Coordinates of C-alpha atoms and ligand atoms in Angstrom, one line a residue:
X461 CA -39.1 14.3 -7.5
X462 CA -36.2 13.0 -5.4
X463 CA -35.1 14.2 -2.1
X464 CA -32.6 13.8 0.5
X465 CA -32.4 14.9 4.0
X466 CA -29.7 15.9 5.4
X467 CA -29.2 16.9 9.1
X468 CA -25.5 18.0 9.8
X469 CA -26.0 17.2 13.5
X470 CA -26.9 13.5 12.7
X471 CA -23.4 12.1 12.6
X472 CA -22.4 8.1 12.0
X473 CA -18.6 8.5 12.8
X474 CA -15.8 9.8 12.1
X475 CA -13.9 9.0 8.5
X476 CA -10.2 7.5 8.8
X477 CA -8.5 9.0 6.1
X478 CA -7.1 5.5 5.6
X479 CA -10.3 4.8 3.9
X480 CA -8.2 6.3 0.2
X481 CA -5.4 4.1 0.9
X482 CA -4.1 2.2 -2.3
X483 CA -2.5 -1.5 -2.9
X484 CA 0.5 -2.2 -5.0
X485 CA 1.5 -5.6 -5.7
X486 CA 4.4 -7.5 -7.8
X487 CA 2.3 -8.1 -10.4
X488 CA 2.6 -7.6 -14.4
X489 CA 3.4 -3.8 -14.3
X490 CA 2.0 -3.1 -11.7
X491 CA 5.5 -2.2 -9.9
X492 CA 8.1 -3.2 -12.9
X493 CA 7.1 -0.5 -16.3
X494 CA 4.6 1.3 -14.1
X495 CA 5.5 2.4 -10.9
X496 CA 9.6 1.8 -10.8
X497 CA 11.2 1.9 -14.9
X498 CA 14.5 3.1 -13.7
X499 CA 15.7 2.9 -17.7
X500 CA 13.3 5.5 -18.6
X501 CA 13.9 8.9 -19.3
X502 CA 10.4 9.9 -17.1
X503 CA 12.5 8.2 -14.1
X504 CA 13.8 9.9 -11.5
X505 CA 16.8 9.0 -9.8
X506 CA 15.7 6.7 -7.5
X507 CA 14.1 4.7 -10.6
X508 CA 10.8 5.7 -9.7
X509 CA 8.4 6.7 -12.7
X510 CA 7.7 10.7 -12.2
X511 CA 4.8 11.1 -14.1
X512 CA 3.1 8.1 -12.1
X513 CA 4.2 9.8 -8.7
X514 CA 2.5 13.2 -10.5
X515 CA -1.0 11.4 -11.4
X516 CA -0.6 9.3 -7.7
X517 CA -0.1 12.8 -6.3
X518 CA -3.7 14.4 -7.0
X519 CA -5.6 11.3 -5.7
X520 CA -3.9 12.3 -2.2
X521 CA -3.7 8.8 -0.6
X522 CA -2.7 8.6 2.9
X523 CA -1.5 4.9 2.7
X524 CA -0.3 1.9 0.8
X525 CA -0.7 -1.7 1.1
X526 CA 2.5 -4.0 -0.2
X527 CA 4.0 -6.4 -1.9
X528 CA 0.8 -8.1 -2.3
X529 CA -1.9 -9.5 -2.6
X530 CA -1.4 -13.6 -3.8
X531 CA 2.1 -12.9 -4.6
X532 CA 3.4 -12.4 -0.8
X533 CA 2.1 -15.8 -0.2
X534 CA 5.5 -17.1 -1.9
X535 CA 7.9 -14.1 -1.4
X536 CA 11.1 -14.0 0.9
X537 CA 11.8 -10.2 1.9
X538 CA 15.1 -10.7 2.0
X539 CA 15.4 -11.5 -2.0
X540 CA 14.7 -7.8 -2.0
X541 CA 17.6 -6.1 0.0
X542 CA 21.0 -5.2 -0.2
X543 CA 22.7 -4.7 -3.9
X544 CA 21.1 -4.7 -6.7
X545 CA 23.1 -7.2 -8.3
X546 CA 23.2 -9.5 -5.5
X547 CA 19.2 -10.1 -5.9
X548 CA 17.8 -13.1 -7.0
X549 CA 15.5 -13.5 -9.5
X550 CA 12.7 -15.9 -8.7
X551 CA 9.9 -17.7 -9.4
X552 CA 6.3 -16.1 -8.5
X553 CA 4.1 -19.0 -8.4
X554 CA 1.2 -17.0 -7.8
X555 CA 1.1 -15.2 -11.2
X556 CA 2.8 -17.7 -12.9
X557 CA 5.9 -15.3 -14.0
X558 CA 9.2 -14.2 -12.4
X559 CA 10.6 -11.1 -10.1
X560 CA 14.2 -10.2 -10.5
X561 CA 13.5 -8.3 -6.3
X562 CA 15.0 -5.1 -8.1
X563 CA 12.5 -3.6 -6.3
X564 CA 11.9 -4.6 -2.6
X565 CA 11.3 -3.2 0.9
X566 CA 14.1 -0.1 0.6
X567 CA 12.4 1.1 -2.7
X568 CA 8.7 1.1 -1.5
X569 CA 10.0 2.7 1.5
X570 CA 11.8 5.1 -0.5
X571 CA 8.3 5.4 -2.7
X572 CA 6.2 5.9 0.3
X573 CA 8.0 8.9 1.4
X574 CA 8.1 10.3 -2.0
X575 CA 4.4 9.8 -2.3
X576 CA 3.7 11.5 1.5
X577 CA 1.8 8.1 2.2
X578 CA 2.1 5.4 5.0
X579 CA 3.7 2.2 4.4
X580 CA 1.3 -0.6 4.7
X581 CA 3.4 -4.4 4.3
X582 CA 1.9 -7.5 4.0
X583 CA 3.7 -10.7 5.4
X584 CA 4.2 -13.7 4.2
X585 CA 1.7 -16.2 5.7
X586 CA 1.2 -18.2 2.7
X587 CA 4.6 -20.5 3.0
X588 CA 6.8 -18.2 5.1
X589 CA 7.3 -18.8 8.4
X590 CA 7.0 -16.1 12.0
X591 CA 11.0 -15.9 11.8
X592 CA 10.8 -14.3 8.4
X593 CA 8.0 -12.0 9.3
X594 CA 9.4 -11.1 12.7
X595 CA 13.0 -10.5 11.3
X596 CA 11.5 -8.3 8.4
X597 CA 9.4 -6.3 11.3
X598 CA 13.3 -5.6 13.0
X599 CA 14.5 -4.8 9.9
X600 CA 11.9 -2.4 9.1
X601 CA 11.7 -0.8 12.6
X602 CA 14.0 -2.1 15.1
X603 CA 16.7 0.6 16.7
X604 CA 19.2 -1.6 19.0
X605 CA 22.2 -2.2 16.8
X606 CA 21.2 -5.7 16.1
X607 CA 22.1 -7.7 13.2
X608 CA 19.2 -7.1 11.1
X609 CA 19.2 -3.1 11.9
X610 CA 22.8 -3.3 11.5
X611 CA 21.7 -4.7 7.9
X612 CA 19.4 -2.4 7.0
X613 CA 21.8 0.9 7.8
X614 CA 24.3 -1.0 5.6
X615 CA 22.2 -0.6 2.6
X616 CA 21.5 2.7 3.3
X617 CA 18.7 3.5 5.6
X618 CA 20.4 4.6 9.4
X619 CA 17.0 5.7 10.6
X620 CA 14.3 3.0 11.0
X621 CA 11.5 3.1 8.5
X622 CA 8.6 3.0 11.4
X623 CA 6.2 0.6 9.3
X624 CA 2.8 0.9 11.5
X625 CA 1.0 -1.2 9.5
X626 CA 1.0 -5.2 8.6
X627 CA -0.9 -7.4 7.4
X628 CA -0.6 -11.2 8.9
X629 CA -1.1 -13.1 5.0
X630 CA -3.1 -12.3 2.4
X631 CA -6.1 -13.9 1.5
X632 CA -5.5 -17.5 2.8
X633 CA -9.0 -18.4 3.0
X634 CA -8.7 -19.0 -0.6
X635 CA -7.7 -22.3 -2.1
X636 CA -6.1 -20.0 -5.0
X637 CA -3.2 -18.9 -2.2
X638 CA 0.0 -20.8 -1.8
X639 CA -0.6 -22.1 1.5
X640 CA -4.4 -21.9 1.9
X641 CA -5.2 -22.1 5.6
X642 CA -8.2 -23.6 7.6
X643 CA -10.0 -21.2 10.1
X644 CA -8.7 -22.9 12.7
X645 CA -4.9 -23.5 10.7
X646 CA -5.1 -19.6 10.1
X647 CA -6.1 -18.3 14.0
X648 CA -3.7 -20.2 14.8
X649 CA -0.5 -18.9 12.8
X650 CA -2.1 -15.5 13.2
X651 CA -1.9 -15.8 17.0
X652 CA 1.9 -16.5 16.7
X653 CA 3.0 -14.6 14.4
X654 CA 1.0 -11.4 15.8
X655 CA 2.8 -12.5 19.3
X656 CA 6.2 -11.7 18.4
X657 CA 5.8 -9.6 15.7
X658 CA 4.5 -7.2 18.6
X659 CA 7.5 -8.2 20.8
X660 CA 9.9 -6.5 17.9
X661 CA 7.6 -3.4 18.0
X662 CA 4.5 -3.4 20.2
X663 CA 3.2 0.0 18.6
X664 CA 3.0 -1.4 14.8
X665 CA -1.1 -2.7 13.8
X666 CA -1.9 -5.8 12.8
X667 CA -4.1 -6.7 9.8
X668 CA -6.2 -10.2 9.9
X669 CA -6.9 -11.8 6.4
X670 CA -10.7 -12.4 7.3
X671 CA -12.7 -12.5 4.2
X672 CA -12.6 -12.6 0.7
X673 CA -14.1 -15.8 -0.2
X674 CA -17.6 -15.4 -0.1
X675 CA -18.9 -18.0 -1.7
X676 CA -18.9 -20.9 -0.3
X677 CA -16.3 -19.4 2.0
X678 CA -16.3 -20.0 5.9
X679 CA -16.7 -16.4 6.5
X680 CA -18.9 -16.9 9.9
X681 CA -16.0 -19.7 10.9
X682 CA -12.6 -18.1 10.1
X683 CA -13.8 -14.8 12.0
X684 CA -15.2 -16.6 15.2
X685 CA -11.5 -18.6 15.2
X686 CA -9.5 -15.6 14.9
X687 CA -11.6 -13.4 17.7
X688 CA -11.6 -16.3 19.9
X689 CA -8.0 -17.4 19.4
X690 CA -6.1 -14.0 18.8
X691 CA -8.9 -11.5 19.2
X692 CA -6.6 -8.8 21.7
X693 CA -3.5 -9.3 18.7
X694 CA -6.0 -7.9 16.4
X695 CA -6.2 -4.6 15.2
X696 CA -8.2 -4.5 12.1
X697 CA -10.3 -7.5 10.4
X698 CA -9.5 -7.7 6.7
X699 CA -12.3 -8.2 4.1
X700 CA -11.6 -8.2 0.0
X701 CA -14.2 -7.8 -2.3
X702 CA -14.2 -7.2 -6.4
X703 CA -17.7 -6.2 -8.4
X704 CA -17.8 -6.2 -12.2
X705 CA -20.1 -6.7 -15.4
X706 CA -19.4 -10.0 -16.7
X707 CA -23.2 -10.7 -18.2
X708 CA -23.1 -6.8 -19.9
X709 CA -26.8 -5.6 -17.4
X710 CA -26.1 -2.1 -16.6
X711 CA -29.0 -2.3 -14.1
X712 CA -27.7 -5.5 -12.2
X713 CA -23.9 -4.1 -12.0
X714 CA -25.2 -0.9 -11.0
X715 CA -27.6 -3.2 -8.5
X716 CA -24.6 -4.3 -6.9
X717 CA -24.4 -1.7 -4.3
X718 CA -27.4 -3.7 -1.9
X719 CA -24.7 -6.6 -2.0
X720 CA -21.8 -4.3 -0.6
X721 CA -23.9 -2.9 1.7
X722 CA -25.1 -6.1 2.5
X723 CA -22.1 -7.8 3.2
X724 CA -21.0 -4.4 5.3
X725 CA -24.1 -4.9 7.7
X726 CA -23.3 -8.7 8.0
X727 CA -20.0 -8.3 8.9
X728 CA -20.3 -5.3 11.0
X729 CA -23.0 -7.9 12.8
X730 CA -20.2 -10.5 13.0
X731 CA -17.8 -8.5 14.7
X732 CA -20.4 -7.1 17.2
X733 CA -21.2 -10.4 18.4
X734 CA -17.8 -11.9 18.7
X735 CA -16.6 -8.8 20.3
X736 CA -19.6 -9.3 22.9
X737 CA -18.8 -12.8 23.0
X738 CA -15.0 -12.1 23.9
X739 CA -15.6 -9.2 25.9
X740 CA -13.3 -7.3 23.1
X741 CA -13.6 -3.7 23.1
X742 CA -13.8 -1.6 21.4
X743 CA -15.1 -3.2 18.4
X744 CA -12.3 -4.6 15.7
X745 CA -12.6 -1.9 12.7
X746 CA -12.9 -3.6 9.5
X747 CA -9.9 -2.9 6.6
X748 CA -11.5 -3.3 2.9
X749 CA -7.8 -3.8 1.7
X750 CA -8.5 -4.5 -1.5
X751 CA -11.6 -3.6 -3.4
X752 CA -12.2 -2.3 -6.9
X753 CA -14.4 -3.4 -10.1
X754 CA -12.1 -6.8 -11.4
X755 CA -13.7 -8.9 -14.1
X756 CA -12.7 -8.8 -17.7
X757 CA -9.5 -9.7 -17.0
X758 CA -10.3 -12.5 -14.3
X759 CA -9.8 -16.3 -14.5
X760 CA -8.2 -15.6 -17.5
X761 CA -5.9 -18.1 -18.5
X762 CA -2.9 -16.0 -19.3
X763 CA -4.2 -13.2 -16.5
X764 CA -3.5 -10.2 -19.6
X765 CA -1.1 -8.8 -16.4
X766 CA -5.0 -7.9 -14.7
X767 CA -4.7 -4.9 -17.4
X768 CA -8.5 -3.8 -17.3
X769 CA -9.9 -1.3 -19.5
X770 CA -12.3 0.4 -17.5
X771 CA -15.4 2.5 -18.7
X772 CA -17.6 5.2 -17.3
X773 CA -20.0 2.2 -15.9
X774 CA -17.0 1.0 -13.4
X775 CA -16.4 4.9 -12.5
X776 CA -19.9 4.8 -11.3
X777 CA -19.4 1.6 -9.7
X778 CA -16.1 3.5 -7.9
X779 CA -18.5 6.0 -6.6
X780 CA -21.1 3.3 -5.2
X781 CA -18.2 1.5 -3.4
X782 CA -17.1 4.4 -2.0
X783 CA -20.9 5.5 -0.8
X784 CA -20.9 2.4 1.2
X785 CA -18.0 2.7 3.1
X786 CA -18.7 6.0 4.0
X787 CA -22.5 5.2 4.8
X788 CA -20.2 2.5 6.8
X789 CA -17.4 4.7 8.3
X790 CA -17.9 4.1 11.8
X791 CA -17.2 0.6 11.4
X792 CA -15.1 0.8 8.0
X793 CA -11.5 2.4 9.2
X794 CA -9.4 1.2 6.4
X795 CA -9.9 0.5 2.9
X796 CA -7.0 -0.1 0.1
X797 CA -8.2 0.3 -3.9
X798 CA -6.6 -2.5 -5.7
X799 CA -4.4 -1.6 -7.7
X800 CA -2.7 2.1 -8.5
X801 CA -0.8 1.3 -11.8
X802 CA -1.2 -1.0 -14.7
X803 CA -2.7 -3.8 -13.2
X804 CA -6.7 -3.2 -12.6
X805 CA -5.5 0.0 -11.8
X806 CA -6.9 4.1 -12.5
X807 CA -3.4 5.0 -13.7
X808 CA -2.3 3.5 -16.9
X809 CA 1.5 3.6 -18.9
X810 CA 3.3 2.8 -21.9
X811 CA 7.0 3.7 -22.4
X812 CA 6.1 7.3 -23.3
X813 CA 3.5 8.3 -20.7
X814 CA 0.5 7.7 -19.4
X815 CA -3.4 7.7 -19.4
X816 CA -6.0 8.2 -16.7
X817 CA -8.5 5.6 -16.5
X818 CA -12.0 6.8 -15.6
X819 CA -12.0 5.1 -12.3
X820 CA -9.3 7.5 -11.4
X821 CA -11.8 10.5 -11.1
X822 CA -14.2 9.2 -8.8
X823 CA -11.2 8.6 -6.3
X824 CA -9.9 11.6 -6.8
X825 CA -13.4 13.7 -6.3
X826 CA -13.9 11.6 -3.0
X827 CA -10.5 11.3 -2.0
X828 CA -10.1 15.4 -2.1
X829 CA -13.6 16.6 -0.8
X830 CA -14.5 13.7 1.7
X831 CA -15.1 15.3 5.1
X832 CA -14.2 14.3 9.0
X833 CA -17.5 13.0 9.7
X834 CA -19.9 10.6 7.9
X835 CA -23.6 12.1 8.1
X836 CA -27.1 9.7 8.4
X837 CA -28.6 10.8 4.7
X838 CA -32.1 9.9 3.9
X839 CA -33.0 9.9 0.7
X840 CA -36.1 8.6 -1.9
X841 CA -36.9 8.9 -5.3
X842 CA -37.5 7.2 -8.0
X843 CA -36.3 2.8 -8.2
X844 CA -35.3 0.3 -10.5
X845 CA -34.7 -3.1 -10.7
X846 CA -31.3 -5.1 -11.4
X847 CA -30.4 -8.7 -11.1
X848 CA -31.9 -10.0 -7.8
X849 CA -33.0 -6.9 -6.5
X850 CA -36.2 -4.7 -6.8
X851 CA -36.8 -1.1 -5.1
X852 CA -33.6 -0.1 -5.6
X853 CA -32.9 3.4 -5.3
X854 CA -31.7 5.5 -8.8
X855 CA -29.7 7.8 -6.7
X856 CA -26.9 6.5 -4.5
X857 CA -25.7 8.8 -2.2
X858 CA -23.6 9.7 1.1
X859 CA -22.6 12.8 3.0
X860 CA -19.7 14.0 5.2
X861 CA -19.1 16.6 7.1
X862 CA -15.8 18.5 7.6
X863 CA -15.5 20.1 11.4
X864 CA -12.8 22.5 10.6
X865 CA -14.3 24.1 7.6
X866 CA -18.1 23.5 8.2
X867 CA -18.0 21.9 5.0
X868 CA -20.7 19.4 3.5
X869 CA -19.9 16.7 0.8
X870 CA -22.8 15.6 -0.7
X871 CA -22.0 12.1 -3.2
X872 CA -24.9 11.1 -5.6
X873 CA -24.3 8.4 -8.5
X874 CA -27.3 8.7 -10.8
X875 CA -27.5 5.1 -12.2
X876 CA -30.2 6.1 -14.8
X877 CA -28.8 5.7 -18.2
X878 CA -30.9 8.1 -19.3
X879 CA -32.6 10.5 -17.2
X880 CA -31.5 13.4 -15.7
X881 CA -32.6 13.5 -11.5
X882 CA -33.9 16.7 -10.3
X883 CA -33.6 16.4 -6.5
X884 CA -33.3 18.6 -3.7
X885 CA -31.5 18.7 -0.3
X886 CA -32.9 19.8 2.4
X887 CA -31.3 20.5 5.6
X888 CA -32.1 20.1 8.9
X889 CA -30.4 21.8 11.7
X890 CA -28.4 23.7 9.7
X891 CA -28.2 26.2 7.1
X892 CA -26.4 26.9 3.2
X893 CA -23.6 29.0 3.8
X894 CA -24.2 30.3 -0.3
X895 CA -21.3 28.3 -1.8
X896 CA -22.0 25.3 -3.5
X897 CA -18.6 23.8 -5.8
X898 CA -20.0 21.4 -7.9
X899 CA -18.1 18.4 -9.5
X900 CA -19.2 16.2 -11.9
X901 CA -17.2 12.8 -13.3
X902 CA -18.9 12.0 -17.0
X903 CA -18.7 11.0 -20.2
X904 CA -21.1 10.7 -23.4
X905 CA -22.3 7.3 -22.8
X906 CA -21.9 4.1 -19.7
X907 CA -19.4 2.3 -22.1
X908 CA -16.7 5.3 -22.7
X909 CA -13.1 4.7 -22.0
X910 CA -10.4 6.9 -21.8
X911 CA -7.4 5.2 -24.1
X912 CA -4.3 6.6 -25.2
X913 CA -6.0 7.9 -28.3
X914 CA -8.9 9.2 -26.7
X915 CA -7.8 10.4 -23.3
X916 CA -10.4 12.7 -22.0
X917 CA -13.8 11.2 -22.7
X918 CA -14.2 10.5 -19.1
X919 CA -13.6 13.5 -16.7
X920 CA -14.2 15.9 -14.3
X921 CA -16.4 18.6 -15.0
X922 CA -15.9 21.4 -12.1
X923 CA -18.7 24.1 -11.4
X924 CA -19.3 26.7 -9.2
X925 CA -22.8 27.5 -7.9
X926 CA -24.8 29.6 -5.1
X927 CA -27.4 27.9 -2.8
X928 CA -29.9 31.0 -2.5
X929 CA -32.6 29.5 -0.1
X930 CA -31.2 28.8 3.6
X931 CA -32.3 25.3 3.8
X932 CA -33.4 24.1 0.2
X933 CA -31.1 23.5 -3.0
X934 CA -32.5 22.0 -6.0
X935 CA -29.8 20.2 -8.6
X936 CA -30.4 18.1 -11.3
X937 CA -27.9 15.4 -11.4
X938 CA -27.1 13.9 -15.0
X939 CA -27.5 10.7 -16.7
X940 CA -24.8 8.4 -15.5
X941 CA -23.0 10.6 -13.2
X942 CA -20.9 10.7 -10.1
X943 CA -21.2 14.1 -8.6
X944 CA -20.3 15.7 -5.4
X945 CA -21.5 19.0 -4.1
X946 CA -19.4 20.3 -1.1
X947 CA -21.7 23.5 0.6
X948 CA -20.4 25.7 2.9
X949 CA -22.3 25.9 5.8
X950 CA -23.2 28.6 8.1
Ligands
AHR1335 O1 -5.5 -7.6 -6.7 C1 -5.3 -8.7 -7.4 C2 -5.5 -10.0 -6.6 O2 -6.8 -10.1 -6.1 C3 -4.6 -10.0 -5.3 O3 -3.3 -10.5 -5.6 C4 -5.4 -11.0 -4.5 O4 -5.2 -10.7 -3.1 C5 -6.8 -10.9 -4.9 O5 -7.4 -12.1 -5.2

């Protein structure tokens, strides 16, 4: 029999609603047929696609990262302002196509704010220079009647757009990135360009491009230079990661949640030391700005625009990732799922509409149930073995707690293919309030896809149920399932 423990009072941290923040990237149609179509009829006047704004909608995220991702390493904001017809059309050398900048900082601005979500803009580090990505800072936020502000009310936008959030490059410890940078090459420009991009606006937050090369990678190195050259310029320590299926081992994908945790713990460890070593505090919160399940279309010669057909495996995979960084909250205070639309993405459109991938479900159960506070779970039960690791557990599972409702979210991934898991929670501390809503993301079998043919396989199954003892609920939890249980507590 499987059980977890759960005791209310036995908090990790609290949960930045950043952790549902999303990416968008200049990238096949990703932006361009997905996001922004202003020819279609579905577009509203601003060009912006309103059934993708609909399905963005219910996964309620509070933030999004832009314009990329390996293609800001080449890309001049200012290609992206003013008249339409003025824009250039350029190469993109990191996707091997070309952007005609019909859609640039204005429009994602104007998307944000649409969406109710935060702006999150990435800078050029890649071949642009601290006068681009200072100048597009003063664009963005400055208020003195300067030349750039002056600029930006000219095309339309008097008030400033009050960007919080930017990312100093993307992923340059990758030799895939125009203008791959050394640890020390990287601390380096990040020191500058963090200096007077806080001089233009010392209240915006500043994202260092950490890790996301973790093999062979200088993971230990880059974040030691950074801390010890720019540490106080930085606000959040940016680690990529993408899991996936390439051999076709359900039990070794579904294994890969030790290696997230893993490489949480590690890095969490990193940061402690460094911080101690600097005599930083408080510790540097990590920002997982872009994760997701990313391997069919990967390498790939020709790319396939990164569209990915998901299945019900990679929705399970979505809930593991997401376990982790809650299990992980009090260190993990921004995370980004890459991407929203088209390109490895949950939301997927042709010309007449659109389907939900499964991966969108998962985000959406967690994204609309997750609570204020992550809780310490313990749980056991029955193992399995996959890829390099034994003991694994079949369940995977987190907990949050909401303080203003007195809510619990309970998260469980049953990663048996074929058994159902009869478990119970028990509390501690605290007891059932009766309520139990019950939420379960399924489908008939680990390989089902949701296509425009078949559009529901994978879904959402809601239920509502009563927890009769004070302390004790039993629930069996299905065959390759995500499902959250949110109990009101009394
Ligand atoms: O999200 C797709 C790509 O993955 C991003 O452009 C890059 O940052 C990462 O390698």
């Amino acid at each position: 029999m499987n059980q977890i423990h759960i005791d209310p009072s036995r908090k990790l941290g609290g949960i930045s609603r950043n952790l549902f923040g999303g990416f968008i990237e200049h990238l096949g149609r990703c932006i361009y047929g997905g996001i922004y179509e202003p020819d279609s009829p579905l577009a509203d006047e601003n060009g912006l696609r309103t059934d993708v704004l609909q399905a963005l909608e219910r996964l309620q995220i509070p933030l999004v990262r832009y314009p990329g991702g390996n293609f800001v390493s080449g890309y001049r904001w200012m290609d992206g302002i003013g008249p339409k017809e003025d824009r250039p059309t350029r190469i993109d050398m990191a996707w091997h196509a070309t952007d005609t900048n019909q859609f640039g900082t204005d429009e994602f601005i104007t998307f944000c704010r649409r969406l109710n979500t935060e702006p999150y803009m990435v800078v050029n580090c890649g071949d642009g220079d601290m006068r681009e990505a200072r100048d597009w800072v003063e664009y963005c936020n400055g208020t003195q009647d300067t030349a750039l502000v002056k600029l930006r009310r000219q095309n339309g936008y008097e008030a400033p757009h009050r960007v919080k959030y930017w990312g100093v490059g993307n992923e340059v410890d990758g030799p895939w990135q125009i203008g791959y940078k050394t640890p020390d090459e990287y601390a380096r420009a990040y020191l500058e360009f963090a200096k007077v991009m806080k001089w233009v606006d010392p209240s915006i937050k500043l994202i260092a491009s950490a890790a996301s090369h973790w093999q062979g990678g200088t993971v230990v190195e880059r974040t030691q230079q950074l801390l010890e050259q720019a540490g106080k310029l930085i606000d959040y320590l940016s680690i990529h990661w993408y899991v996936g299926n390439p051999t076709n081992d359900f039990a070794a994908y579904m294994a890969q949640s030790e290696l997230i945790d893993e490489r949480l713990f590690a890095y969490e460890g990193l940061i402690r030391a460094l911080c101690l070593q600097e005599g930083l505090a408080p510790l540097i919160p990590i920002a997982v700005d872009e994760w997701n399940v990313w391997y069919r279309t990967h390498g790939q010669a020709d790319h396939q625009n990164l569209e990915e057909v998901y299945n019900l495996e990679d929705a399970l995979m979505i809930g593991i990732q997401l376990n982790s960084m809650i299990r992980h909250a009090y260190s993990v205070k921004m995370a980004n799922l890459a991407q929203l639309v088209n390109a490895i993405a949950p939301i997927f459109t042709n010309k007449q509409g659109l389907v939900l991938q499964t991966i969108f479900y998962p985000f959406e159960l967690y994204s609309r149930t997750c609570g204020t506070t992550a809780l310490d779970v313990f749980w056991k039960g029955e193992t399995f073995s996959g890829g390099t690791h034994t003991g694994v557990r079949v369940l995977d599972v987190s907990a949050t707690l909401d303080d203003a409702s007195n809510r619990l979210s309970v998260y469980v991934v049953n990663r048996s293919q074929t058994e159902s898991m009869e478990t119970t929670i028990k509390l501690d501390s605290a007891c059932f309030g009766g309520g139990v809503q019950a939420y379960v993301v399924n489908g008939p079998d680990i390989k089902a896809e949701n296509t425009f043919d078949n559009p529901n396989k994978v879904g959402t199954t809601p239920a509502q149920l009563t927890a009769d003892q004070q302390t004790s609920f039993t629930y069996t939890f299905e065959p390759h399932s995500v499902t959250a249980l949110v109990f009101d507590l009394k």
